[in-house]
Short mmCIF file of C-alpha atoms in Angstrom, two decimals:
data_model
loop_
_atom_site.label_atom_id
_atom_site.label_comp_id
_atom_site.label_asym_id
_atom_site.label_seq_id
_atom_site.Cartn_x
_atom_site.Cartn_y
_atom_site.Cartn_z
CA MET H 1309 0.02 0.00 -0.02
CA SER H 1310 2.96 2.31 0.53
CA SER H 1311 3.49 2.65 -3.22
CA ILE H 1312 0.06 4.14 -3.78
CA LYS H 1313 0.27 7.81 -4.73
CA SER H 1314 -1.76 10.45 -2.93
CA SER H 1315 -1.39 13.21 -5.50
CA SER H 1316 -0.83 13.59 -9.23
CA THR H 1317 -2.73 10.37 -9.91
CA HIS H 1318 -3.82 9.44 -13.44
CA PRO H 1319 -7.42 10.70 -12.95
CA GLU H 1320 -6.15 13.92 -11.42
CA MET H 1321 -3.62 14.54 -14.13
CA LEU H 1322 -6.26 13.97 -16.83
CA ILE H 1323 -8.54 16.60 -15.27
CA ARG H 1324 -5.66 19.06 -14.76
CA ARG H 1325 -4.54 18.78 -18.38
CA PHE H 1326 -8.07 19.23 -19.64
CA LEU H 1327 -8.69 22.31 -17.47
CA PHE H 1328 -5.37 23.86 -18.51
CA SER H 1329 -6.15 23.28 -22.16
CA PHE H 1330 -9.40 25.19 -21.71
CA GLY H 1331 -7.51 28.14 -20.24
CA TYR H 1332 -8.33 27.52 -16.58
CA ARG H 1333 -5.70 28.44 -14.03
CA TYR H 1334 -5.72 26.58 -10.80
CA ARG H 1335 -3.81 25.72 -7.65
CA ILE H 1336 -3.06 22.12 -6.69
CA ASN H 1337 -3.11 20.70 -3.19
CA ASP H 1338 -3.27 24.17 -1.60
CA ARG H 1339 -2.72 23.85 2.17
CA ARG H 1340 -4.69 27.01 2.88
CA TYR H 1341 -7.95 25.13 2.34
CA PRO H 1342 -9.51 22.37 4.41
CA GLY H 1343 -8.64 18.90 3.11
CA ARG H 1344 -6.07 20.29 0.65
CA PRO H 1345 -8.33 19.98 -2.43
CA ASP H 1346 -6.64 18.38 -5.43
CA ILE H 1347 -7.57 21.36 -7.64
CA VAL H 1348 -8.69 24.83 -6.49
CA LEU H 1349 -10.08 27.34 -8.97
CA PRO H 1350 -10.16 30.58 -6.88
CA ARG H 1351 -11.61 32.68 -9.68
CA TYR H 1352 -14.64 30.36 -9.86
CA LYS H 1353 -14.78 29.61 -6.13
CA ALA H 1354 -14.64 25.90 -6.94
CA ALA H 1355 -12.69 23.10 -5.23
CA ILE H 1356 -12.24 19.73 -6.97
CA PHE H 1357 -11.55 16.59 -4.96
CA VAL H 1358 -10.49 13.62 -7.06
CA ASN H 1359 -11.27 10.61 -4.88
CA GLY H 1360 -10.12 7.03 -5.18
CA CYS H 1361 -13.08 4.69 -4.96
CA PHE H 1362 -11.37 2.27 -2.57
CA TRP H 1363 -9.94 4.83 -0.14
CA HIS H 1364 -13.16 6.81 0.12
CA GLY H 1365 -15.64 3.91 0.09
CA HIS H 1366 -17.51 4.73 -3.08
CA ASP H 1367 -20.38 2.39 -3.98
CA CYS H 1368 -19.22 1.41 -7.52
CA PRO H 1369 -17.67 -1.49 -9.36
CA LEU H 1370 -14.14 -0.40 -8.40
CA PHE H 1371 -14.75 -0.66 -4.65
CA HIS H 1372 -14.10 -4.04 -3.09
CA GLU H 1373 -13.89 -4.95 0.56
CA VAL H 1374 -10.49 -6.19 1.74
CA LYS H 1375 -10.52 -9.79 2.88
CA SER H 1376 -7.89 -9.53 5.56
CA ASN H 1377 -8.02 -7.30 8.60
CA ARG H 1378 -11.62 -6.23 7.70
CA GLU H 1379 -12.34 -4.25 10.90
CA TYR H 1380 -9.26 -2.09 10.48
CA TRP H 1381 -10.18 -1.26 6.83
CA ARG H 1382 -13.86 -0.61 7.60
CA GLU H 1383 -12.88 1.85 10.33
CA LYS H 1384 -10.22 3.45 8.11
CA ILE H 1385 -12.69 4.00 5.25
CA ARG H 1386 -15.41 5.23 7.66
CA GLN H 1387 -12.96 7.84 9.10
CA ASN H 1388 -11.94 8.87 5.56
CA ARG H 1389 -15.59 9.48 4.68
CA MET H 1390 -16.24 11.47 7.87
CA ARG H 1391 -13.16 13.62 7.21
CA ASP H 1392 -14.34 14.19 3.64
CA GLU H 1393 -17.70 15.36 4.79
CA ARG H 1394 -16.11 17.73 7.36
CA ASN H 1395 -13.73 19.17 4.69
CA HIS H 1396 -16.52 19.61 2.16
CA ARG H 1397 -18.65 21.40 4.77
CA GLN H 1398 -15.77 23.73 5.69
CA MET H 1399 -15.11 24.54 2.05
CA ALA H 1400 -18.79 25.38 1.53
CA GLU H 1401 -18.65 27.64 4.56
CA LYS H 1402 -15.79 29.48 2.89
CA GLY H 1403 -18.07 30.05 -0.08
CA PHE H 1404 -16.56 27.41 -2.39
CA ARG H 1405 -18.49 24.99 -4.56
CA VAL H 1406 -17.27 21.45 -3.90
CA ILE H 1407 -16.95 19.10 -6.87
CA VAL H 1408 -16.06 15.49 -6.18
CA VAL H 1409 -14.77 13.41 -9.12
CA TRP H 1410 -14.65 9.70 -8.35
CA GLU H 1411 -11.92 7.52 -9.83
CA CYS H 1412 -14.60 5.35 -11.56
CA ALA H 1413 -15.79 8.40 -13.55
CA ILE H 1414 -12.40 8.38 -15.29
CA ARG H 1415 -11.52 4.74 -15.35
CA LEU H 1416 -14.89 3.19 -16.23
CA ASN H 1417 -16.60 5.93 -18.22
CA LYS H 1418 -16.48 5.31 -21.91
CA GLU H 1419 -17.55 8.88 -22.67
CA ILE H 1420 -14.62 10.76 -21.12
CA PRO H 1421 -14.92 13.82 -23.44
CA SER H 1422 -18.58 14.31 -22.53
CA PHE H 1423 -17.79 13.82 -18.83
CA LEU H 1424 -15.00 16.44 -18.99
CA LEU H 1425 -17.26 18.87 -20.79
CA SER H 1426 -19.90 18.38 -18.04
CA LEU H 1427 -17.22 19.06 -15.45
CA GLU H 1428 -16.12 22.22 -17.27
CA GLU H 1429 -19.72 23.40 -17.52
CA GLU H 1430 -20.23 22.81 -13.82
CA ILE H 1431 -17.16 24.90 -13.03
CA ARG H 1432 -18.11 27.76 -15.30
CA GLU H 1433 -21.90 27.94 -14.79
CA GLY H 1434 -22.75 25.66 -11.89
CA THR H 1435 -24.90 26.89 -9.05
CA ASN H 1436 -24.86 23.78 -6.87
CA SER H 1437 -22.73 23.92 -3.77
CA TYR H 1438 -21.92 20.19 -4.01
CA VAL H 1439 -21.66 18.01 -7.12
CA GLU H 1440 -20.38 14.47 -7.62
CA PHE H 1441 -19.22 12.88 -10.82
CA GLY H 1442 -19.12 9.06 -10.68
CA TYR H 1443 -19.56 6.05 -12.90
CA SER H 1444 -22.90 5.78 -14.68
CA GLU H 1445 -23.77 2.91 -16.98
#
Protein backbone atom coordinates (compact mmCIF):
# COMPACT_ATOMS: atom_id res chain seq x y z
CA MET A 1 0.00 0.00 0.00
CA SER A 2 2.95 2.33 0.53
CA SER A 3 3.50 2.62 -3.22
CA ILE A 4 0.06 4.15 -3.78
CA LYS A 5 0.28 7.81 -4.73
CA SER A 6 -1.77 10.45 -2.94
CA SER A 7 -1.39 13.22 -5.51
CA SER A 8 -0.82 13.58 -9.23
CA THR A 9 -2.70 10.36 -9.91
CA HIS A 10 -3.81 9.44 -13.43
CA PRO A 11 -7.41 10.71 -12.97
CA GLU A 12 -6.16 13.93 -11.39
CA MET A 13 -3.62 14.56 -14.15
CA LEU A 14 -6.26 13.98 -16.84
CA ILE A 15 -8.53 16.60 -15.28
CA ARG A 16 -5.67 19.06 -14.77
CA ARG A 17 -4.52 18.78 -18.39
CA PHE A 18 -8.07 19.24 -19.63
CA LEU A 19 -8.69 22.32 -17.48
CA PHE A 20 -5.38 23.87 -18.49
CA SER A 21 -6.15 23.28 -22.19
CA PHE A 22 -9.40 25.20 -21.72
CA GLY A 23 -7.51 28.13 -20.23
CA TYR A 24 -8.33 27.52 -16.57
CA ARG A 25 -5.67 28.42 -14.05
CA TYR A 26 -5.72 26.61 -10.75
CA ARG A 27 -3.80 25.70 -7.66
CA ILE A 28 -3.05 22.12 -6.70
CA ASN A 29 -3.13 20.69 -3.17
CA ASP A 30 -3.31 24.16 -1.61
CA ARG A 31 -2.70 23.85 2.14
CA ARG A 32 -4.69 27.01 2.86
CA TYR A 33 -7.95 25.14 2.32
CA PRO A 34 -9.53 22.38 4.41
CA GLY A 35 -8.66 18.94 3.11
CA ARG A 36 -6.08 20.30 0.64
CA PRO A 37 -8.33 20.00 -2.44
CA ASP A 38 -6.65 18.38 -5.44
CA ILE A 39 -7.58 21.35 -7.64
CA VAL A 40 -8.70 24.82 -6.51
CA LEU A 41 -10.06 27.36 -8.97
CA PRO A 42 -10.15 30.57 -6.88
CA ARG A 43 -11.63 32.69 -9.67
CA TYR A 44 -14.64 30.36 -9.87
CA LYS A 45 -14.77 29.61 -6.12
CA ALA A 46 -14.63 25.90 -6.93
CA ALA A 47 -12.68 23.10 -5.25
CA ILE A 48 -12.26 19.73 -6.96
CA PHE A 49 -11.54 16.61 -4.95
CA VAL A 50 -10.48 13.60 -7.06
CA ASN A 51 -11.27 10.59 -4.86
CA GLY A 52 -10.11 7.02 -5.19
CA CYS A 53 -13.10 4.68 -4.96
CA PHE A 54 -11.39 2.26 -2.58
CA TRP A 55 -9.93 4.82 -0.18
CA HIS A 56 -13.15 6.81 0.14
CA GLY A 57 -15.62 3.91 0.09
CA HIS A 58 -17.52 4.73 -3.09
CA ASP A 59 -20.37 2.39 -3.99
CA CYS A 60 -19.22 1.42 -7.50
CA PRO A 61 -17.65 -1.50 -9.37
CA LEU A 62 -14.11 -0.39 -8.41
CA PHE A 63 -14.75 -0.65 -4.67
CA HIS A 64 -14.10 -4.02 -3.08
CA GLU A 65 -13.89 -4.95 0.54
CA VAL A 66 -10.51 -6.18 1.72
CA LYS A 67 -10.53 -9.80 2.85
CA SER A 68 -7.90 -9.53 5.57
CA ASN A 69 -8.05 -7.29 8.62
CA ARG A 70 -11.61 -6.21 7.73
CA GLU A 71 -12.36 -4.26 10.88
CA TYR A 72 -9.28 -2.08 10.47
CA TRP A 73 -10.18 -1.24 6.85
CA ARG A 74 -13.86 -0.63 7.58
CA GLU A 75 -12.91 1.82 10.32
CA LYS A 76 -10.22 3.45 8.12
CA ILE A 77 -12.68 4.02 5.26
CA ARG A 78 -15.39 5.23 7.65
CA GLN A 79 -12.98 7.82 9.09
CA ASN A 80 -11.94 8.89 5.58
CA ARG A 81 -15.59 9.48 4.68
CA MET A 82 -16.23 11.47 7.86
CA ARG A 83 -13.13 13.61 7.19
CA ASP A 84 -14.30 14.19 3.60
CA GLU A 85 -17.73 15.37 4.80
CA ARG A 86 -16.11 17.73 7.33
CA ASN A 87 -13.72 19.16 4.71
CA HIS A 88 -16.52 19.63 2.17
CA ARG A 89 -18.67 21.41 4.74
CA GLN A 90 -15.78 23.73 5.69
CA MET A 91 -15.10 24.54 2.03
CA ALA A 92 -18.79 25.37 1.53
CA GLU A 93 -18.66 27.63 4.59
CA LYS A 94 -15.79 29.50 2.90
CA GLY A 95 -18.07 30.05 -0.10
CA PHE A 96 -16.57 27.40 -2.38
CA ARG A 97 -18.49 24.97 -4.55
CA VAL A 98 -17.29 21.44 -3.92
CA ILE A 99 -16.94 19.11 -6.89
CA VAL A 100 -16.07 15.48 -6.19
CA VAL A 101 -14.77 13.42 -9.10
CA TRP A 102 -14.64 9.70 -8.36
CA GLU A 103 -11.93 7.52 -9.85
CA CYS A 104 -14.60 5.37 -11.55
CA ALA A 105 -15.79 8.40 -13.54
CA ILE A 106 -12.42 8.39 -15.29
CA ARG A 107 -11.50 4.72 -15.36
CA LEU A 108 -14.88 3.19 -16.25
CA ASN A 109 -16.60 5.93 -18.22
CA LYS A 110 -16.44 5.31 -21.95
CA GLU A 111 -17.54 8.89 -22.67
CA ILE A 112 -14.59 10.75 -21.15
CA PRO A 113 -14.91 13.81 -23.44
CA SER A 114 -18.57 14.33 -22.52
CA PHE A 115 -17.78 13.83 -18.83
CA LEU A 116 -14.99 16.43 -18.99
CA LEU A 117 -17.25 18.88 -20.79
CA SER A 118 -19.89 18.37 -18.06
CA LEU A 119 -17.22 19.08 -15.46
CA GLU A 120 -16.13 22.22 -17.28
CA GLU A 121 -19.73 23.42 -17.53
CA GLU A 122 -20.23 22.83 -13.82
CA ILE A 123 -17.15 24.91 -13.02
CA ARG A 124 -18.12 27.75 -15.32
CA GLU A 125 -21.88 27.93 -14.79
CA GLY A 126 -22.73 25.67 -11.88
CA THR A 127 -24.88 26.90 -9.05
CA ASN A 128 -24.86 23.78 -6.86
CA SER A 129 -22.73 23.94 -3.75
CA TYR A 130 -21.93 20.21 -4.01
CA VAL A 131 -21.67 18.01 -7.11
CA GLU A 132 -20.38 14.46 -7.60
CA PHE A 133 -19.22 12.86 -10.81
CA GLY A 134 -19.11 9.08 -10.70
CA TYR A 135 -19.57 6.05 -12.90
CA SER A 136 -22.89 5.77 -14.68
CA GLU A 137 -23.80 2.93 -16.98
